Amino acid sequence: MDTSLKFVDLFSGAGGLSEGLSNAGFHSLFASEIIPVYAQTYQKNHADTEVCINDIRSVDADKVRKSLGLERGELDLIAGGPPCQGFSINAPVRSTSDRRNHLFKEFLRFVDAFAPRAVLIENVPGLVSFEHGATLHAILDSLGNLGYGAGVQILGAAYYGVPQMRWRTIVLGVRGRVLPPEAYPVPICHAPIKPNFTSTFDGKTLIKSPSPEADANFTTVKDAIGDLPPLKSGERGERCKPYPVAPQCDYQKRMRRGSAGVYNHEAPLLSKINLERLKYIKPGGNWTDIPHDMLPKGMQKARRSDHTKRYGRVTPDGLASTIMTKCDPHWGAFFHYEQDRSFTVREAARIQSFPDHFIFTGTQAEQYAQVGNAVPPLLAESVGLSLRSVLEG
């Protein structure tokens, strides 16, 4: 008998949220994603989920519920990352061409049609301060009107074993009762991260910090990627590469579980000038290590206190900066700590906590975008486990 909890993933992307929730004992019945290549990656990694590639505004939520054989109230969870920027009652009137315009209402439409036992919404930390908090108030009020006791916290991914400086706003709601505090996961390790955004809402701090008893050891960049095959700039190699060494830590063991080898591990080709610049950058260094006459013209005028992560080389024993939709050195610290190249898609995926058996489809640029836009699976799993204990308790 299948004892897993059932959920639906809206605005699913490539499936980071679903990957983590699956590991926490949830089973994805249905996913909706508008970008075909993202949906293709999702389907490849969640073969028995019904994946809908469509604009959510044209998807009939009641039809989906009936096709899944569910009555209202039977689904355990609706999860997703709907764009919330257009939802505030104070938000300026946006043109109908703005694709984000009130997309959160579509998420609520599904919540209304399914009446799930719980709701999970993830978004950027900036949601808290957007429109001076009016958007977040509107979201919590809307969930309240549908019968959900809801709350919000900002979670630091590094506190849950993810080897990067990434924060996510997580809104949780449970049907018919007040959201218990234990719905949010307790941080499992200390990490050198500090919020650089508004983290209070209605006079309360939204960040849960680790207790003194939490593990002192965060996952480092070397823990994350130190066992992957070495590559030169521009080197592609076999589509599936063998692991060159045995796993050197628990994180690497976990990432390798169920994997036949290393996919999506091909080094982007750096320009000649970037390879020259890289010779001057030590681990932990950045653009300020590069001789002035070798800097891009626009950066020759920059103050040395600006753009601190640009052209950065990560330190092996530290955290990576937030993985973005491009691992472009002009954007941040995306140079490998000892190899003269930038991160591969697989390295970015490891830093996001995607397991090696999770394969990304599309062009290399599309794969980077899928990884950068995803929720780290380990963070999603932590939230899923705490939410599951509430639902089962």
PDB file of N, CA, C and O in Angstrom, residues 70 129 179 230 342 361:
ATOM      1  N   LEU A  70      -9.700  12.683  -7.513  1.00  0.00           N
ATOM      2  CA  LEU A  70      -9.719  13.216  -6.150  1.00  0.00           C
ATOM      3  C   LEU A  70     -10.982  14.022  -5.878  1.00  0.00           C
ATOM      4  O   LEU A  70     -11.448  14.785  -6.728  1.00  0.00           O
ATOM      5  N   SER A 129       9.437  42.549   1.977  1.00  0.00           N
ATOM      6  CA  SER A 129       9.441  44.018   1.969  1.00  0.00           C
ATOM      7  C   SER A 129       8.714  44.608   0.764  1.00  0.00           C
ATOM      8  O   SER A 129       8.458  45.806   0.724  1.00  0.00           O
ATOM      9  N   LEU A 179      -1.512  27.348  12.162  1.00  0.00           N
ATOM     10  CA  LEU A 179      -0.262  26.675  11.758  1.00  0.00           C
ATOM     11  C   LEU A 179       0.629  26.489  12.987  1.00  0.00           C
ATOM     12  O   LEU A 179       1.035  27.468  13.614  1.00  0.00           O
ATOM     13  N   PRO A 230      37.991  16.109 -12.912  1.00  0.00           N
ATOM     14  CA  PRO A 230      38.601  17.394 -13.279  1.00  0.00           C
ATOM     15  C   PRO A 230      38.435  17.661 -14.774  1.00  0.00           C
ATOM     16  O   PRO A 230      38.422  16.732 -15.580  1.00  0.00           O
ATOM     17  N   SER A 342      35.082  27.916 -15.052  1.00  0.00           N
ATOM     18  CA  SER A 342      33.893  28.174 -14.229  1.00  0.00           C
ATOM     19  C   SER A 342      33.141  26.870 -13.970  1.00  0.00           C
ATOM     20  O   SER A 342      33.459  25.832 -14.552  1.00  0.00           O
ATOM     21  N   THR A 361      17.904  18.502 -19.089  1.00  0.00           N
ATOM     22  CA  THR A 361      17.783  18.448 -20.550  1.00  0.00           C
ATOM     23  C   THR A 361      17.904  19.852 -21.136  1.00  0.00           C
ATOM     24  O   THR A 361      17.860  20.838 -20.412  1.00  0.00           O
TER      25      THR A 361
END
